[in-house]
mmCIF file of C-alpha atoms in Angstrom:
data_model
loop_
_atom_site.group_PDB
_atom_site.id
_atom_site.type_symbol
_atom_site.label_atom_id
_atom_site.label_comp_id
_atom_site.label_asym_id
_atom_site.label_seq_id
_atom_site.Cartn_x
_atom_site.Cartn_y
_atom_site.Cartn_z
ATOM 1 C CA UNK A 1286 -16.615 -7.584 10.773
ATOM 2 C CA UNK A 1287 -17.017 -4.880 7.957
ATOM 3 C CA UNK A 1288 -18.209 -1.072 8.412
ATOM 4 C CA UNK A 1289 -18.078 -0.284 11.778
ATOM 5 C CA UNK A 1290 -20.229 2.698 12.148
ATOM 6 C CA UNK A 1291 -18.796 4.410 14.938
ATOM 7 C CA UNK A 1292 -20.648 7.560 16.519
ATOM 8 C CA UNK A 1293 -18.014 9.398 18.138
ATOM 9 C CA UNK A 1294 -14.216 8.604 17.421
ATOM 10 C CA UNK A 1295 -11.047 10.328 17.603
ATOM 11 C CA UNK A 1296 -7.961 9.872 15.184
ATOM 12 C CA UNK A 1297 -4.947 10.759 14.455
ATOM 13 C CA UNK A 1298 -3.841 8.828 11.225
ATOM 14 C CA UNK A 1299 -3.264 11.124 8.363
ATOM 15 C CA UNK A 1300 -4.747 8.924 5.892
ATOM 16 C CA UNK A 1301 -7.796 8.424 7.996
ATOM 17 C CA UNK A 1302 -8.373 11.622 8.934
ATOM 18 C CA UNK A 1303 -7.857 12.811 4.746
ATOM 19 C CA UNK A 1304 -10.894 10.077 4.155
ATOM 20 C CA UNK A 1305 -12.973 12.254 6.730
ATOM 21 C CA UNK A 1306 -12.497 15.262 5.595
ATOM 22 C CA UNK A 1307 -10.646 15.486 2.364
ATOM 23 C CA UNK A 1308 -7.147 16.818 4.231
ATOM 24 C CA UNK A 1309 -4.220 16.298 6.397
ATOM 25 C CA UNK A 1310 -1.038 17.101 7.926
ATOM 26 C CA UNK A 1311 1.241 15.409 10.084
ATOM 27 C CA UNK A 1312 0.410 17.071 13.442
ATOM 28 C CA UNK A 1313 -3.535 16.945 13.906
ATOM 29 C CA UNK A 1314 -6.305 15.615 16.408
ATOM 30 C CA UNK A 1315 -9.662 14.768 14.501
ATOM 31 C CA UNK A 1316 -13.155 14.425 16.624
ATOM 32 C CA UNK A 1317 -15.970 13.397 15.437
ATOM 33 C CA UNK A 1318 -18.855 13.567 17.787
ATOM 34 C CA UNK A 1319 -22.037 13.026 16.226
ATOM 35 C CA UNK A 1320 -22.776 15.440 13.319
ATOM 36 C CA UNK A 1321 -19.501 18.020 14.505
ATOM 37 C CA UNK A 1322 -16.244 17.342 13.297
ATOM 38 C CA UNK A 1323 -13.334 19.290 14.663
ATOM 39 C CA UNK A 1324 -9.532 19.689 13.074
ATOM 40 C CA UNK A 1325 -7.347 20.343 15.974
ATOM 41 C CA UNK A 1326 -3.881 21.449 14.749
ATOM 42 C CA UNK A 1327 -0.873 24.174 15.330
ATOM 43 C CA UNK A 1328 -0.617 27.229 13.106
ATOM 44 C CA UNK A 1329 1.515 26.161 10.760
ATOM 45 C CA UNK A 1330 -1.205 24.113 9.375
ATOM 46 C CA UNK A 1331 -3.990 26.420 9.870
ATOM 47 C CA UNK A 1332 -4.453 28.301 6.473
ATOM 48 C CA UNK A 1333 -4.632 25.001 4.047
ATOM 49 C CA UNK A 1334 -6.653 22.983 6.771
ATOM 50 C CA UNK A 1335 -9.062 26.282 6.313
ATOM 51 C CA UNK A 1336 -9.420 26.159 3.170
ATOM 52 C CA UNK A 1337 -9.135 22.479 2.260
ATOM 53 C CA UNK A 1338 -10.521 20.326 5.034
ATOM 54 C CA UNK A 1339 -14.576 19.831 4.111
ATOM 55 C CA UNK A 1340 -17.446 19.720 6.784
ATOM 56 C CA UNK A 1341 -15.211 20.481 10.063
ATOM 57 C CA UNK A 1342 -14.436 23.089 12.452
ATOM 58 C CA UNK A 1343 -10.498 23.945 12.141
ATOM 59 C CA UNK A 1344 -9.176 24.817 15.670
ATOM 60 C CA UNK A 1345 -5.568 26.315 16.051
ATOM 61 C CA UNK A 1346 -3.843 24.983 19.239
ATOM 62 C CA UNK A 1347 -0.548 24.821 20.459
ATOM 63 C CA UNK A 1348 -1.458 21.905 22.753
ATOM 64 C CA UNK A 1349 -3.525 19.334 20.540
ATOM 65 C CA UNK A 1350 -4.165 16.716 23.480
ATOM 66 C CA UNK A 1351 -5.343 19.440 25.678
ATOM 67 C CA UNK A 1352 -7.949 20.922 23.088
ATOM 68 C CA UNK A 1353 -9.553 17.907 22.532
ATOM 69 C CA UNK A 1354 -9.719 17.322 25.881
ATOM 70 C CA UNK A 1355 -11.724 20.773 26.466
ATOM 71 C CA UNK A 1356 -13.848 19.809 23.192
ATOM 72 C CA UNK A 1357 -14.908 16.457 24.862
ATOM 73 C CA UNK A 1358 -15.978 18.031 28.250
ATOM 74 C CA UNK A 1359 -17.440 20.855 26.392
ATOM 75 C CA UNK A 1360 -20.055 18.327 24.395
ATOM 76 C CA UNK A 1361 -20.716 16.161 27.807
ATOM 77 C CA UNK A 1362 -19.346 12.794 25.617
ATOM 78 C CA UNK A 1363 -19.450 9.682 27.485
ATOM 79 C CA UNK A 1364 -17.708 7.463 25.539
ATOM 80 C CA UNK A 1365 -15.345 7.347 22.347
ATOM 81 C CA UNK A 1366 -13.667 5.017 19.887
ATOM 82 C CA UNK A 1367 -10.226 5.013 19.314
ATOM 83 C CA UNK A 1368 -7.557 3.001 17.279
ATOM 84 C CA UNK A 1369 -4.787 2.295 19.664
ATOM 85 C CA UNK A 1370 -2.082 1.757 16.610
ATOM 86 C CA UNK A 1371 -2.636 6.052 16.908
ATOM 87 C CA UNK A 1372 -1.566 6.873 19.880
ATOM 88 C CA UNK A 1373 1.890 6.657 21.682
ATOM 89 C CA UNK A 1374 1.764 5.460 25.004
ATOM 90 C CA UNK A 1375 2.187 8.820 26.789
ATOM 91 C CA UNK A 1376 0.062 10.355 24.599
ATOM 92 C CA UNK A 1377 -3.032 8.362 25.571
ATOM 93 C CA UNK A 1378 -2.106 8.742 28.964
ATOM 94 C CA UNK A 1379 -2.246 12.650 28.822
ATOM 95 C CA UNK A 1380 -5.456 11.806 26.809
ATOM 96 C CA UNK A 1381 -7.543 10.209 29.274
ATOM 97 C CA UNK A 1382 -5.941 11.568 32.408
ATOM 98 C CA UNK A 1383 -8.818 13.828 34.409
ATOM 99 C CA UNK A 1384 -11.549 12.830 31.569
ATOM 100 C CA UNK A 1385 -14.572 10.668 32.855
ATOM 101 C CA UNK A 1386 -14.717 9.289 29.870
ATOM 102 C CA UNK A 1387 -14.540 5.752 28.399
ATOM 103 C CA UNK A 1388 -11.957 5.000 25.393
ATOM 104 C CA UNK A 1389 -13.077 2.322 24.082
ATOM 105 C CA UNK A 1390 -10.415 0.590 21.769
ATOM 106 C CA UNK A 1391 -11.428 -0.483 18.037
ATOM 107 C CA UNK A 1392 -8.166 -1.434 16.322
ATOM 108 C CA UNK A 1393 -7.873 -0.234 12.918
ATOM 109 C CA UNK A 1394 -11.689 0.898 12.730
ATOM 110 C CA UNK A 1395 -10.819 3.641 9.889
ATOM 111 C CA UNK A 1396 -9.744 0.448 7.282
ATOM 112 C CA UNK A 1397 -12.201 -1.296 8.360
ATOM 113 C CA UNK A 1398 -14.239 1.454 7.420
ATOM 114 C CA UNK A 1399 -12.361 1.852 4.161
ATOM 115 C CA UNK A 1400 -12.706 -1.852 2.853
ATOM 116 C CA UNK A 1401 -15.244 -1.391 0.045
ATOM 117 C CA UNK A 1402 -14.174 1.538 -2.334
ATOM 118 C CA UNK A 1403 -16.407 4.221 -3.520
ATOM 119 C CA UNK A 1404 -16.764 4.033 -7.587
ATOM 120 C CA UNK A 1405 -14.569 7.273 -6.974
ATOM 121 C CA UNK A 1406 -11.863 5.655 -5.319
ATOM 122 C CA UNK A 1407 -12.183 2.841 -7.945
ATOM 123 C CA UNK A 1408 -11.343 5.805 -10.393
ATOM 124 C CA UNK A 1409 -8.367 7.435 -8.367
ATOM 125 C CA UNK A 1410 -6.615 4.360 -8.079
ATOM 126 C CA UNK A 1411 -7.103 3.317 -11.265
ATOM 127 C CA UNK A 1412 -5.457 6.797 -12.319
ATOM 128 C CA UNK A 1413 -2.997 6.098 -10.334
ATOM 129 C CA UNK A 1414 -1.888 2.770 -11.821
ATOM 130 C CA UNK A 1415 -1.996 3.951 -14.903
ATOM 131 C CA UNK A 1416 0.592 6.729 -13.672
ATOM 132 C CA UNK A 1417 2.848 4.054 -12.408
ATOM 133 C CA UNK A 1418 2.572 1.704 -15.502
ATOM 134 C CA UNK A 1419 4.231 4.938 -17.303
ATOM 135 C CA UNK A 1420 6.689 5.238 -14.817
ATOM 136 C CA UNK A 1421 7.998 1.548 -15.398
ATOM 137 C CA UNK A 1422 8.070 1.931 -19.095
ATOM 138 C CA UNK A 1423 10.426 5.439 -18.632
ATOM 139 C CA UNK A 1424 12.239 2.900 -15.702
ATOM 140 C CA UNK A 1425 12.591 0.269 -18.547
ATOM 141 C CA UNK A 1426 13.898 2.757 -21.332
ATOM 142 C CA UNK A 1427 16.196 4.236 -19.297
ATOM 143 C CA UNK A 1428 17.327 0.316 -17.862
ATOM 144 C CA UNK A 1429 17.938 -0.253 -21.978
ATOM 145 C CA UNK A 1430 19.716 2.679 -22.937
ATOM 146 C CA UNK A 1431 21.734 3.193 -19.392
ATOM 147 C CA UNK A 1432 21.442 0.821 -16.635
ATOM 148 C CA UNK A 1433 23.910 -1.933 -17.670
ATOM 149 C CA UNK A 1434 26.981 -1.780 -14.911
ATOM 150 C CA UNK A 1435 24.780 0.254 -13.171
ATOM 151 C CA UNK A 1436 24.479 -0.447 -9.109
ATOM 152 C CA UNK A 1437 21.373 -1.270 -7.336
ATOM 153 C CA UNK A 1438 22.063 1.792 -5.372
ATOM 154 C CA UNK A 1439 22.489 3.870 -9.099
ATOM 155 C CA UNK A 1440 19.168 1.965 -10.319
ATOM 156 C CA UNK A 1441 17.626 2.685 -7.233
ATOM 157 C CA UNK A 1442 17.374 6.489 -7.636
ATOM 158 C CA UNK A 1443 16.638 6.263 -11.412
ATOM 159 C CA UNK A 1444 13.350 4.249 -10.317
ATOM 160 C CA UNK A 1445 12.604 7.141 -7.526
ATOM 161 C CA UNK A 1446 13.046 9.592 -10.342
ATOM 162 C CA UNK A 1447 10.767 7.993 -13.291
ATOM 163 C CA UNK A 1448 8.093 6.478 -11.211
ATOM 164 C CA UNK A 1449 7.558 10.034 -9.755
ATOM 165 C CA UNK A 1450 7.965 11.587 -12.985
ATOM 166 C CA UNK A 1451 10.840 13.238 -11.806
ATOM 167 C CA UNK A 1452 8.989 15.007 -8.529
ATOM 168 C CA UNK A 1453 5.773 15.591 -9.877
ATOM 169 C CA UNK A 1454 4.286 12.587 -8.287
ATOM 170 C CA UNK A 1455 4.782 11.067 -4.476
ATOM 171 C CA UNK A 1456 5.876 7.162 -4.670
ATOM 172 C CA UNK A 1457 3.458 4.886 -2.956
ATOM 173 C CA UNK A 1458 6.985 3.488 -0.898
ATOM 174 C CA UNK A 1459 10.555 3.499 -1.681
ATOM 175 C CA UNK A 1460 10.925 1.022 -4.547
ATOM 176 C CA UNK A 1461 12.583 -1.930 -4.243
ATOM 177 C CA UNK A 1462 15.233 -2.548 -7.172
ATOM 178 C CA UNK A 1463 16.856 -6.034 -6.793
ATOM 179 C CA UNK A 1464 19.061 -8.402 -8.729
ATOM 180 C CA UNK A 1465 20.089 -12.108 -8.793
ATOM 181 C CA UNK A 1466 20.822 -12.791 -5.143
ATOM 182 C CA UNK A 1467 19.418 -9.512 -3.526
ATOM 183 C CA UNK A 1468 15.871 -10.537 -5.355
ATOM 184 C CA UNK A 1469 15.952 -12.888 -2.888
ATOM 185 C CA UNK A 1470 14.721 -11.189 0.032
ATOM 186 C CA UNK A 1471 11.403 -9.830 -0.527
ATOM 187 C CA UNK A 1472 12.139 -6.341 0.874
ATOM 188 C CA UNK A 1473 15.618 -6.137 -0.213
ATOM 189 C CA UNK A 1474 18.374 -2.658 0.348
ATOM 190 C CA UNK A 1475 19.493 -1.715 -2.277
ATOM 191 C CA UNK A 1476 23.460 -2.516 -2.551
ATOM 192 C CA UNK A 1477 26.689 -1.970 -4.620
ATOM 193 C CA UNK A 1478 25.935 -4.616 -7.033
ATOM 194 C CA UNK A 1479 26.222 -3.911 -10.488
ATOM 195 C CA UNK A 1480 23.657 -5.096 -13.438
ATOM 196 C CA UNK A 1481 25.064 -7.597 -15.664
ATOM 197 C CA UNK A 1482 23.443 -9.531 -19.227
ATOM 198 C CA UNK A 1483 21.164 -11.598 -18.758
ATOM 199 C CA UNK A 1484 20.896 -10.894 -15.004
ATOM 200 C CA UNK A 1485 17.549 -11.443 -13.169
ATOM 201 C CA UNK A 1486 15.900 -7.640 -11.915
ATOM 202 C CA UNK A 1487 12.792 -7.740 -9.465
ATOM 203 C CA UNK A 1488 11.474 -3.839 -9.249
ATOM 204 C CA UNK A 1489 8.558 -3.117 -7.037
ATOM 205 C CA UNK A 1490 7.294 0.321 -6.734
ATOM 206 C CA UNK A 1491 4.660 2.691 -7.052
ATOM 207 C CA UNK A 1492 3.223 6.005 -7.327
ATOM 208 C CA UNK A 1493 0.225 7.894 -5.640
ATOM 209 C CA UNK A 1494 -2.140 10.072 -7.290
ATOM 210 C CA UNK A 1495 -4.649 12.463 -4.965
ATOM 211 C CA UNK A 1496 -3.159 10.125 -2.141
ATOM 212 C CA UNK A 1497 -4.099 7.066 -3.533
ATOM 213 C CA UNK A 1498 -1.769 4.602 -4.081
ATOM 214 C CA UNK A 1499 -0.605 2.164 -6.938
ATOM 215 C CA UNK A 1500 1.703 -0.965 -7.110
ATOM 216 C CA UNK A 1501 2.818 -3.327 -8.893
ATOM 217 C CA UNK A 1502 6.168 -5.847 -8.867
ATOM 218 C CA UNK A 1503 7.940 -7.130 -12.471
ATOM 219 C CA UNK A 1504 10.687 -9.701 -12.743
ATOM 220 C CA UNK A 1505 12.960 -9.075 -15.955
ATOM 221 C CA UNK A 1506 15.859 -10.356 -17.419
ATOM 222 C CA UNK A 1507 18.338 -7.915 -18.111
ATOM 223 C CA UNK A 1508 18.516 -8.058 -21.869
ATOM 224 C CA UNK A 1509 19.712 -5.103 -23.779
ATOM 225 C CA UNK A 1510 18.534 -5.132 -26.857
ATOM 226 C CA UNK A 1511 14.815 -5.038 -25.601
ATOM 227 C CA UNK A 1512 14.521 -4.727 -22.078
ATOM 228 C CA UNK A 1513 10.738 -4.519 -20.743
ATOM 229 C CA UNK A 1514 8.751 -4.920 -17.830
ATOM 230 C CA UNK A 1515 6.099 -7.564 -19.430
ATOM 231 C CA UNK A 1516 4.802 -10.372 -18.332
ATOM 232 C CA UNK A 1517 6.585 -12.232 -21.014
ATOM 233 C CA UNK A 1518 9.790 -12.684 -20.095
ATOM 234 C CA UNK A 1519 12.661 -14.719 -21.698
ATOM 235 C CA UNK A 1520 15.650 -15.915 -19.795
ATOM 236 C CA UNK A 1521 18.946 -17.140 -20.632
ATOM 237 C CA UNK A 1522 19.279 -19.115 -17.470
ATOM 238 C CA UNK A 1523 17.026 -22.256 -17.542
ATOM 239 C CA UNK A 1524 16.318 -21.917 -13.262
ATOM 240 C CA UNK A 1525 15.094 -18.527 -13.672
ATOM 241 C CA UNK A 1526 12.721 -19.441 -16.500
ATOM 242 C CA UNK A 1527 11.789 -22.145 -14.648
ATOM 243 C CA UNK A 1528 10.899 -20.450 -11.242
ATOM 244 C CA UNK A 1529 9.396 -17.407 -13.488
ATOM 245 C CA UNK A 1530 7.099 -19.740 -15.283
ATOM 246 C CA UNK A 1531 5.278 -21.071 -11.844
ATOM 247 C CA UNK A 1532 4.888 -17.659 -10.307
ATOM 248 C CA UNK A 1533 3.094 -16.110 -13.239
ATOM 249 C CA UNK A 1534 1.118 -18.925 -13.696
ATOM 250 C CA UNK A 1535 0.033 -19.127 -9.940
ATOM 251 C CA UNK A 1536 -0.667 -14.660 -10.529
ATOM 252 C CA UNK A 1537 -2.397 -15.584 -13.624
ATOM 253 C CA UNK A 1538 -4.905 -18.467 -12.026
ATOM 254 C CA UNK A 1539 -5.575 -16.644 -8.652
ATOM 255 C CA UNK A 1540 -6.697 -13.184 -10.853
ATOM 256 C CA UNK A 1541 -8.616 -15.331 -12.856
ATOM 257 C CA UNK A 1542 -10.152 -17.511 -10.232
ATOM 258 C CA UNK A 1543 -10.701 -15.214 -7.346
ATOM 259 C CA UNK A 1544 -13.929 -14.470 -6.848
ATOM 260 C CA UNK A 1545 -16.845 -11.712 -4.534
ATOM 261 C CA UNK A 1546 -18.401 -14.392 -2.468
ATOM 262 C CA UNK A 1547 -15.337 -16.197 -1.795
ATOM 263 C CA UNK A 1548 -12.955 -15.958 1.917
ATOM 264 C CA UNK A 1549 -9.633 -13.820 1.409
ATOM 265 C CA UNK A 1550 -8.122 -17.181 2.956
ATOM 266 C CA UNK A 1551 -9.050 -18.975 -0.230
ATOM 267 C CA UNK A 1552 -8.055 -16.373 -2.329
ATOM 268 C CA UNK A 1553 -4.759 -16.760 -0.823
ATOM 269 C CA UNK A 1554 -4.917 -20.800 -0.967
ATOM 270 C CA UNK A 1555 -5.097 -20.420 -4.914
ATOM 271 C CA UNK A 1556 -1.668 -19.118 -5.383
ATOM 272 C CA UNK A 1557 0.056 -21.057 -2.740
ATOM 273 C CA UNK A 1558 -1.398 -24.396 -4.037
ATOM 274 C CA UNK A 1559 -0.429 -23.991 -7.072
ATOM 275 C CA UNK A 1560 3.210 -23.153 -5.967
ATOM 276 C CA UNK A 1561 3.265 -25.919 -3.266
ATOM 277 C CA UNK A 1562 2.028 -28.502 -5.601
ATOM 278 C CA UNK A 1563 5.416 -26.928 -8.085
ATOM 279 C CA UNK A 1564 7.240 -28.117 -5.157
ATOM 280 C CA UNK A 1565 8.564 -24.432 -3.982
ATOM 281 C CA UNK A 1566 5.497 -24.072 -0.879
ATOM 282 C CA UNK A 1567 8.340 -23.322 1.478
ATOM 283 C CA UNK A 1568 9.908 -20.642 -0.700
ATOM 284 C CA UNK A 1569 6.551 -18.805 -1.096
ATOM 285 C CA UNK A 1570 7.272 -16.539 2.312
ATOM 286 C CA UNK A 1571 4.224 -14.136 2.528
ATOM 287 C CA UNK A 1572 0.975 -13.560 1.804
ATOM 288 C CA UNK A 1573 -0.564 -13.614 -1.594
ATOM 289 C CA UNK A 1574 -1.539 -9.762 -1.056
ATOM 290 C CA UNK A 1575 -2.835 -6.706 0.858
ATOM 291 C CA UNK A 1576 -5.735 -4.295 0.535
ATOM 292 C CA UNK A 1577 -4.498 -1.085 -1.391
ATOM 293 C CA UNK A 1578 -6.034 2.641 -0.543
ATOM 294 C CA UNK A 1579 -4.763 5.500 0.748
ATOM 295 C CA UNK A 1580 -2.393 3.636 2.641
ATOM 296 C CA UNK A 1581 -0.319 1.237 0.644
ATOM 297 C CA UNK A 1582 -1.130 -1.353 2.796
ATOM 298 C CA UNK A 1583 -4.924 -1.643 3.706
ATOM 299 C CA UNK A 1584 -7.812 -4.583 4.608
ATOM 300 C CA UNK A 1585 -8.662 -6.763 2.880
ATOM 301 C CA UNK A 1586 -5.118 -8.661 3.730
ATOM 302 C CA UNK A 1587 -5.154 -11.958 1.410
ATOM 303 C CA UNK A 1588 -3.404 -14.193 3.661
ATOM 304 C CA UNK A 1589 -3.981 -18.120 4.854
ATOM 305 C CA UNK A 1590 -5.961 -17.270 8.347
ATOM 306 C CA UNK A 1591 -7.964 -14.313 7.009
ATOM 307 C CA UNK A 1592 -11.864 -15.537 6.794
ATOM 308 C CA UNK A 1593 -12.893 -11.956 5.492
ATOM 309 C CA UNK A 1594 -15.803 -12.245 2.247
ATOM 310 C CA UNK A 1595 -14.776 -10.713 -0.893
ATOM 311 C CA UNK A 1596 -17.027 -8.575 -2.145
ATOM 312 C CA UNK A 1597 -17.424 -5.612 -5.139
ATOM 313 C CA UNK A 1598 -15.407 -3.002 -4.786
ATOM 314 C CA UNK A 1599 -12.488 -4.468 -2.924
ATOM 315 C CA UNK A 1600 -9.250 -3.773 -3.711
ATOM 316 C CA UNK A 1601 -6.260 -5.859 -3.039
ATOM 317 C CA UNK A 1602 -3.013 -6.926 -4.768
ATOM 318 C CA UNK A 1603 -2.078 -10.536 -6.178
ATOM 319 C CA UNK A 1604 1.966 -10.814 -5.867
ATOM 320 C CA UNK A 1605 2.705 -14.612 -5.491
ATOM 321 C CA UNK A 1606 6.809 -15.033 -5.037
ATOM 322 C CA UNK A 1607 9.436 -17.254 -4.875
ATOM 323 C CA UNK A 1608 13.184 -16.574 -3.080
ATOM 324 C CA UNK A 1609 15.810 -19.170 -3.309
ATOM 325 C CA UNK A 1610 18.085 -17.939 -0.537
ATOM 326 C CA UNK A 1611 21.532 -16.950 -1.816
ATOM 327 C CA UNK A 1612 20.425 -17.579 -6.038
ATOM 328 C CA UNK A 1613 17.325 -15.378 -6.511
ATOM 329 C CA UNK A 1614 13.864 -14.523 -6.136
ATOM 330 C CA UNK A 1615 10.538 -13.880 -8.459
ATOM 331 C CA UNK A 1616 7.766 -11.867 -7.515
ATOM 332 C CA UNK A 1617 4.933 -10.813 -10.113
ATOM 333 C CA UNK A 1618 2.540 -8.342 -8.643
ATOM 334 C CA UNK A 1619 -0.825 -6.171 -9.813
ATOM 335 C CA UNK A 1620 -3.378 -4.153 -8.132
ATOM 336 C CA UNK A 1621 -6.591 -5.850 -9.022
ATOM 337 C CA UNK A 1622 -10.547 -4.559 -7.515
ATOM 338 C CA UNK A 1623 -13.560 -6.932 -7.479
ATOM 339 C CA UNK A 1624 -15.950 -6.371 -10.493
ATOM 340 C CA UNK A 1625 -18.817 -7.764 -10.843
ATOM 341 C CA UNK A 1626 -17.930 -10.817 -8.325
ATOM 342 C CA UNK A 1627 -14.466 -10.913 -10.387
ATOM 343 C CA UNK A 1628 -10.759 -9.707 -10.440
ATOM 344 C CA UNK A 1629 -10.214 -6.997 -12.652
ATOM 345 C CA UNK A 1630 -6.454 -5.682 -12.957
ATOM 346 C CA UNK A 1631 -6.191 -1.637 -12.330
#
């Protein structure tokens, strides 16, 4: 299944509705029947969705569901497409109660739709990784000069602060800032404990520029007198090298060998081979990566059931890991988009 070209639809996903018409807000019913597009929202939206939202009617209601309940009786529609992941359950009740009309249910139609980047969007996210790349490097200056007996908690904040460039930009997510044990789990809280020498950090975070959104995981040792977030990465510890080593080296192959033309499934299968065949398969606990957009987590997903064709224009992440429960973990993550039937890194 790829674009889904849908007639009439109804939404109420911010970042869906922005790729319709160019804005959102977080209390807004978009329909689009036919060639009309309406923006249904309350007044304290009104003026900006006036002047920013492109090639749709702005309505002001107090009562969204009820509005585009009038607008679809008004225009006779027979049928439209929704995404139930948008919807509460008593909203879509109120929604279709007294309409003869059919909902007909297309989960996650607006990704779908979004798969295959415009060169545009190529260009915004590549902005946008560039933008977080400078936010690790002010992360890792501040790690060198500051961040020793610093808490995860501590470190936490200073990430927030120089990925966003202290406010100027939105992060993608909260970052993750983990070390030794807590690097462990893949989505680990930040906690109390304190950065030592020689320590393993995992930080995983990113920033968003026009909405779109970057990321990108690095794995350092804590070494003071030049601490970095490259790929090269020296560690005193001979388990962390060791682990280190494989997951680049699985990253490296799977960027390398990933091709348009080939299933997301085998995509995946790259980097888990080569980690399986290390003898660490069982610690490798997700999927290889995710589709990156507007939301941070989009299609294509690059997972082991996923029979999806990669093609130009795609744009996923590569972020092979491995967690040793209780010791540590290694993830090594970048944004990459399809290129000429290749993987090119943002």
């Amino acid at each position: 299944k790829k674009a889904i070209l849908v007639d009439n639809f109804i939404l109420k996903n911010e970042n869906a509705i922005y790729y319709e018409c160019n804005f959102s807000c977080d209390n807004v019913i978009f329909l689009s029947l036919g060639s009309e597009k309406f923006f249904i929202t309350d007044a304290r939206y009104t003026i900006e969705a006036k002047e920013y939202a492109k090639n749709c009617e702005v309505i002001e209601s107090a009562n969204l569901i009820d509005s585009a309940k009038e607008i679809l009786k008004k225009n006779f529609i027979k049928s439209i497409t929704f995404d139930p992941n948008d919807f509460t359950f008593f909203e879509y009740k109120n929604m279709v109660k007294d309409l003869d009309i059919e909902f007909v249910e297309e989960i996650n139609f607006s990704k779908t739709k979004r798969l295959i980047k415009s060169d545009y969007e190529i260009k915004l996210l590549k902005k946008a990784s560039s933008l977080g790349k400078d936010g690790f490097k002010e992360f890792a200056k501040y790690i060198k000069n500051s961040g020793f007996k610093k808490s995860e908690k501590e470190l936490y904040f200073n990430a927030y602060k120089f990925m966003s460039q202290k406010g100027e930009l939105e992060t993608s997510f909260n970052p993750i800032v983990a070390i030794n044990e807590n690097a462990a789990k893949p989505h680990a809280l930040p906690t109390n404990k304190r950065l030592k020498k020689d320590d393993l950090i995992l930080v995983d975070a990113g920033v968003k520029y026009k909405r779109y959104c970057s990321d990108r995981t690095c794995t350092s040792v804590a070494d003071f007198d030049n601490f970095n977030f490259e790929r090269k990465q020296t560690f005193k510890n001979k388990k962390h090298q060791k682990i280190y080593d494989i997951v680049l080296k699985a990253q490296e192959k799977c960027i390398k060998e990933a091709r348009a033309g080939m299933k997301a499934c085998d995509v995946d299968k790259i980097a888990r081979d080569f980690i399986s065949q290390a003898g660490y398969g069982k610690y490798f606990v997700h999927s290889t990566g995710h589709g990156v957009g507007l939301d941070i987590h989009e299609f294509p997903n690059i997972n082991s059931k996923n029979e999806l064709i990669i093609e130009d224009n795609m744009v996923f992440t590569v972020e092979p890991g491995i967690y040793i429960p209780n010791e540590f973990g290694v993830r090594i993550e970048d944004t990459v988009y399809i290129k000429n039937g290749k993987a090119e890194i943002l």
